[in-house]
GROMACS .gro file of C-alpha atoms in nm:
model
  249
    1UNK     CA    1   0.000   0.000   0.000
    2UNK     CA    2   0.146   0.339  -0.100
    3UNK     CA    3   0.214   0.605   0.163
    4UNK     CA    4  -0.025   0.836  -0.025
    5UNK     CA    5  -0.318   0.598   0.020
    6UNK     CA    6  -0.227   0.546   0.383
    7UNK     CA    7  -0.214   0.921   0.439
    8UNK     CA    8  -0.557   0.970   0.283
    9UNK     CA    9  -0.699   0.698   0.509
   10UNK     CA   10  -0.542   0.867   0.813
   11UNK     CA   11  -0.682   1.207   0.716
   12UNK     CA   12  -1.034   1.075   0.657
   13UNK     CA   13  -1.027   0.867   0.974
   14UNK     CA   14  -0.903   1.155   1.190
   15UNK     CA   15  -1.165   1.384   1.038
   16UNK     CA   16  -1.430   1.134   1.148
   17UNK     CA   17  -1.282   1.114   1.498
   18UNK     CA   18  -1.304   1.491   1.543
   19UNK     CA   19  -1.641   1.528   1.372
   20UNK     CA   20  -1.796   1.237   1.562
   21UNK     CA   21  -1.622   1.275   1.898
   22UNK     CA   22  -1.591   1.650   1.939
   23UNK     CA   23  -1.918   1.692   1.749
   24UNK     CA   24  -2.103   1.486   2.007
   25UNK     CA   25  -1.983   1.725   2.278
   26UNK     CA   26  -2.053   2.046   2.087
   27UNK     CA   27  -2.389   1.951   1.937
   28UNK     CA   28  -2.537   1.701   2.182
   29UNK     CA   29  -2.328   1.736   2.498
   30UNK     CA   30  -2.610   1.878   2.708
   31UNK     CA   31  -2.836   1.587   2.611
   32UNK     CA   32  -2.595   1.291   2.629
   33UNK     CA   33  -2.356   1.410   2.900
   34UNK     CA   34  -1.998   1.296   2.951
   35UNK     CA   35  -2.094   0.930   2.926
   36UNK     CA   36  -2.238   0.982   2.580
   37UNK     CA   37  -1.941   1.189   2.463
   38UNK     CA   38  -1.697   0.926   2.588
   39UNK     CA   39  -1.889   0.654   2.407
   40UNK     CA   40  -1.894   0.863   2.088
   41UNK     CA   41  -1.514   0.897   2.088
   42UNK     CA   42  -1.481   0.523   2.142
   43UNK     CA   43  -1.716   0.456   1.852
   44UNK     CA   44  -1.518   0.677   1.614
   45UNK     CA   45  -1.200   0.478   1.676
   46UNK     CA   46  -1.383   0.146   1.675
   47UNK     CA   47  -1.549   0.213   1.339
   48UNK     CA   48  -1.232   0.344   1.176
   49UNK     CA   49  -1.022   0.054   1.308
   50UNK     CA   50  -1.237  -0.185   1.106
   51UNK     CA   51  -1.274   0.056   0.810
   52UNK     CA   52  -0.914   0.167   0.754
   53UNK     CA   53  -0.714  -0.069   0.975
   54UNK     CA   54  -0.617  -0.279   0.675
   55UNK     CA   55  -0.500   0.029   0.483
   56UNK     CA   56  -0.311   0.251   0.725
   57UNK     CA   57  -0.344   0.083   1.064
   58UNK     CA   58  -0.600   0.352   1.160
   59UNK     CA   59  -0.372   0.543   1.398
   60UNK     CA   60  -0.581   0.865   1.372
   61UNK     CA   61  -0.353   1.023   1.631
   62UNK     CA   62   0.006   1.154   1.622
   63UNK     CA   63   0.063   1.011   1.970
   64UNK     CA   64  -0.032   0.662   1.851
   65UNK     CA   65   0.200   0.693   1.553
   66UNK     CA   66   0.488   0.808   1.775
   67UNK     CA   67   0.414   0.531   2.027
   68UNK     CA   68   0.420   0.264   1.758
   69UNK     CA   69   0.746   0.403   1.622
   70UNK     CA   70   0.899   0.410   1.970
   71UNK     CA   71   0.795   0.047   2.013
   72UNK     CA   72   0.968  -0.042   1.687
   73UNK     CA   73   0.635  -0.137   1.536
   74UNK     CA   74   0.613   0.138   1.274
   75UNK     CA   75   0.870   0.271   1.024
   76UNK     CA   76   1.009   0.604   1.145
   77UNK     CA   77   1.027   0.733   0.789
   78UNK     CA   78   0.645   0.726   0.774
   79UNK     CA   79   0.587   0.917   1.100
   80UNK     CA   80   0.586   1.266   0.947
   81UNK     CA   81   0.348   1.184   0.657
   82UNK     CA   82   0.108   1.020   0.901
   83UNK     CA   83   0.117   1.311   1.146
   84UNK     CA   84   0.065   1.566   0.869
   85UNK     CA   85  -0.232   1.368   0.736
   86UNK     CA   86  -0.382   1.343   1.085
   87UNK     CA   87  -0.348   1.718   1.137
   88UNK     CA   88  -0.521   1.786   0.806
   89UNK     CA   89  -0.800   1.548   0.903
   90UNK     CA   90  -0.839   1.710   1.244
   91UNK     CA   91  -0.858   2.057   1.089
   92UNK     CA   92  -1.115   1.951   0.830
   93UNK     CA   93  -1.322   1.769   1.093
   94UNK     CA   94  -1.327   2.076   1.316
   95UNK     CA   95  -1.419   2.295   1.019
   96UNK     CA   96  -1.708   2.070   0.919
   97UNK     CA   97  -1.828   2.068   1.279
   98UNK     CA   98  -1.818   2.447   1.295
   99UNK     CA   99  -2.026   2.474   0.977
  100UNK     CA  100  -2.289   2.249   1.134
  101UNK     CA  101  -2.277   2.422   1.474
  102UNK     CA  102  -2.332   2.764   1.320
  103UNK     CA  103  -2.675   2.642   1.213
  104UNK     CA  104  -2.788   2.639   1.577
  105UNK     CA  105  -3.058   2.887   1.677
  106UNK     CA  106  -2.868   3.205   1.751
  107UNK     CA  107  -2.557   3.076   1.574
  108UNK     CA  108  -2.233   2.953   1.726
  109UNK     CA  109  -1.915   3.145   1.807
  110UNK     CA  110  -1.615   2.913   1.865
  111UNK     CA  111  -1.419   3.184   2.047
  112UNK     CA  112  -1.699   3.203   2.304
  113UNK     CA  113  -1.824   2.843   2.322
  114UNK     CA  114  -1.487   2.673   2.271
  115UNK     CA  115  -1.567   2.415   1.999
  116UNK     CA  116  -1.469   2.135   2.237
  117UNK     CA  117  -1.111   2.262   2.267
  118UNK     CA  118  -0.888   2.117   2.537
  119UNK     CA  119  -0.778   2.333   2.827
  120UNK     CA  120  -0.659   2.357   3.185
  121UNK     CA  121  -0.696   2.602   3.472
  122UNK     CA  122  -0.976   2.845   3.390
  123UNK     CA  123  -1.043   2.650   3.069
  124UNK     CA  124  -1.067   2.309   3.233
  125UNK     CA  125  -1.432   2.196   3.251
  126UNK     CA  126  -1.402   2.153   3.629
  127UNK     CA  127  -1.116   2.397   3.692
  128UNK     CA  128  -0.829   2.146   3.725
  129UNK     CA  129  -0.474   2.281   3.752
  130UNK     CA  130  -0.215   2.266   3.474
  131UNK     CA  131  -0.019   2.005   3.671
  132UNK     CA  132  -0.322   1.777   3.706
  133UNK     CA  133  -0.408   1.823   3.338
  134UNK     CA  134  -0.055   1.741   3.224
  135UNK     CA  135  -0.038   1.435   3.447
  136UNK     CA  136  -0.374   1.291   3.337
  137UNK     CA  137  -0.289   1.342   2.969
  138UNK     CA  138   0.044   1.160   3.006
  139UNK     CA  139  -0.105   0.873   3.205
  140UNK     CA  140  -0.417   0.827   2.992
  141UNK     CA  141  -0.218   0.838   2.668
  142UNK     CA  142   0.029   0.589   2.812
  143UNK     CA  143  -0.241   0.335   2.889
  144UNK     CA  144  -0.428   0.399   2.564
  145UNK     CA  145  -0.116   0.328   2.359
  146UNK     CA  146  -0.025   0.029   2.578
  147UNK     CA  147  -0.367  -0.120   2.499
  148UNK     CA  148  -0.320  -0.052   2.128
  149UNK     CA  149   0.022  -0.218   2.126
  150UNK     CA  150  -0.107  -0.518   2.319
  151UNK     CA  151  -0.426  -0.556   2.117
  152UNK     CA  152  -0.233  -0.546   1.788
  153UNK     CA  153   0.045  -0.780   1.897
  154UNK     CA  154   0.103  -1.086   1.678
  155UNK     CA  155   0.002  -1.301   1.974
  156UNK     CA  156  -0.322  -1.111   2.042
  157UNK     CA  157  -0.671  -1.195   1.914
  158UNK     CA  158  -0.650  -0.930   1.643
  159UNK     CA  159  -1.009  -0.981   1.531
  160UNK     CA  160  -1.120  -0.809   1.851
  161UNK     CA  161  -0.841  -0.551   1.864
  162UNK     CA  162  -1.067  -0.270   1.746
  163UNK     CA  163  -1.312  -0.341   2.027
  164UNK     CA  164  -1.042  -0.325   2.294
  165UNK     CA  165  -0.907   0.000   2.153
  166UNK     CA  166  -1.249   0.162   2.117
  167UNK     CA  167  -1.357   0.070   2.469
  168UNK     CA  168  -1.022   0.187   2.606
  169UNK     CA  169  -1.069   0.530   2.450
  170UNK     CA  170  -1.418   0.542   2.599
  171UNK     CA  171  -1.273   0.473   2.944
  172UNK     CA  172  -1.001   0.733   2.892
  173UNK     CA  173  -1.267   0.995   2.818
  174UNK     CA  174  -1.478   0.898   3.117
  175UNK     CA  175  -1.177   0.979   3.338
  176UNK     CA  176  -1.033   1.284   3.165
  177UNK     CA  177  -1.334   1.474   3.024
  178UNK     CA  178  -1.391   1.677   3.345
  179UNK     CA  179  -1.020   1.763   3.361
  180UNK     CA  180  -0.915   1.865   3.009
  181UNK     CA  181  -1.205   1.773   2.778
  182UNK     CA  182  -0.970   1.482   2.700
  183UNK     CA  183  -0.707   1.508   2.434
  184UNK     CA  184  -0.463   1.211   2.430
  185UNK     CA  185  -0.446   1.314   2.063
  186UNK     CA  186  -0.263   1.624   1.934
  187UNK     CA  187  -0.458   1.624   1.606
  188UNK     CA  188  -0.791   1.621   1.794
  189UNK     CA  189  -0.667   1.919   1.999
  190UNK     CA  190  -0.514   2.117   1.715
  191UNK     CA  191  -0.818   2.121   1.485
  192UNK     CA  192  -1.058   2.297   1.724
  193UNK     CA  193  -0.781   2.519   1.869
  194UNK     CA  194  -0.710   2.668   1.526
  195UNK     CA  195  -1.070   2.789   1.504
  196UNK     CA  196  -1.098   2.902   1.866
  197UNK     CA  197  -0.761   3.085   1.875
  198UNK     CA  198  -0.659   3.283   2.184
  199UNK     CA  199  -0.643   3.071   2.496
  200UNK     CA  200  -0.687   2.743   2.304
  201UNK     CA  201  -0.373   2.806   2.098
  202UNK     CA  202  -0.184   2.931   2.404
  203UNK     CA  203  -0.258   2.607   2.591
  204UNK     CA  204  -0.217   2.376   2.290
  205UNK     CA  205   0.145   2.297   2.378
  206UNK     CA  206   0.032   2.075   2.665
  207UNK     CA  207  -0.185   1.863   2.437
  208UNK     CA  208   0.116   1.792   2.218
  209UNK     CA  209   0.383   1.743   2.483
  210UNK     CA  210   0.185   1.530   2.731
  211UNK     CA  211   0.031   1.283   2.481
  212UNK     CA  212   0.358   1.240   2.291
  213UNK     CA  213   0.544   1.180   2.616
  214UNK     CA  214   0.289   0.925   2.735
  215UNK     CA  215   0.292   0.751   2.396
  216UNK     CA  216   0.672   0.735   2.382
  217UNK     CA  217   0.683   0.582   2.731
  218UNK     CA  218   0.420   0.328   2.626
  219UNK     CA  219   0.620   0.240   2.316
  220UNK     CA  220   0.940   0.188   2.512
  221UNK     CA  221   0.752  -0.023   2.767
  222UNK     CA  222   0.606  -0.246   2.495
  223UNK     CA  223   0.946  -0.273   2.329
  224UNK     CA  224   1.095  -0.400   2.655
  225UNK     CA  225   0.812  -0.646   2.718
  226UNK     CA  226   0.782  -0.782   2.363
  227UNK     CA  227   1.115  -0.729   2.184
  228UNK     CA  228   1.018  -0.988   1.922
  229UNK     CA  229   0.747  -0.754   1.793
  230UNK     CA  230   0.998  -0.498   1.664
  231UNK     CA  231   1.005  -0.444   1.287
  232UNK     CA  232   1.301  -0.619   1.131
  233UNK     CA  233   1.466  -0.501   0.814
  234UNK     CA  234   1.537  -0.754   0.544
  235UNK     CA  235   1.874  -0.921   0.597
  236UNK     CA  236   2.148  -0.889   0.333
  237UNK     CA  237   2.111  -1.149   0.064
  238UNK     CA  238   1.853  -1.232  -0.201
  239UNK     CA  239   1.579  -0.970  -0.236
  240UNK     CA  240   1.286  -1.031  -0.002
  241UNK     CA  241   1.027  -0.840   0.197
  242UNK     CA  242   1.103  -0.700   0.539
  243UNK     CA  243   0.953  -0.890   0.830
  244UNK     CA  244   0.681  -0.661   0.958
  245UNK     CA  245   0.433  -0.662   1.240
  246UNK     CA  246   0.073  -0.545   1.184
  247UNK     CA  247   0.025  -0.192   1.316
  248UNK     CA  248  -0.353  -0.165   1.324
  249UNK     CA  249  -0.465   0.081   1.585
   0.00000   0.00000   0.00000
């Protein structure tokens, strides 16, 4: 599969994650509450895992891509194209959501209502400190990526990997929604922040640094626990394919 096709799959999948997950909070949050929003995020990843998993691995998240690379389960040369595609998808998803939200009675102003952007301190849903927000983002991303790496291991029941990953993201949101609106995904955070501007862009650094740190730690942990899962380059000799490990996430 060409990197171009994989990038398109990542962009479309990430667009769906933002449109479905953040959209559930912006459009229906008052009706479905945090439980419904958490479930919506889980469903976006679950549906895309089975839709695009066979094409790109359905990372849909720069932190997942970095975690897989740190674990030796994803070619480092493909990290940048994946991340760029995910950012494009997140931006388009947030834009589509804003178009829909502006059809509300009275309209919708993202700079006032937030468009589901992630934040801490005064912009945390329940007023959590920056330290608490940073810590929860690192820890939740760590466990999310650990689950992805375990569920997609060669020795795992890969048929059900998408279910484990989707339910894990649901659980992550149930914990972190009151604290940061839950990121664990720099692309999910960047899309809305670009439309909100101001405080959302000023606090965006945390939702890059913390998830990438948590993902890298998860990747190194998985690499230590399952060293046989690391991608192996083809050995010198007759031409042959590299020995690879499935990277569906």
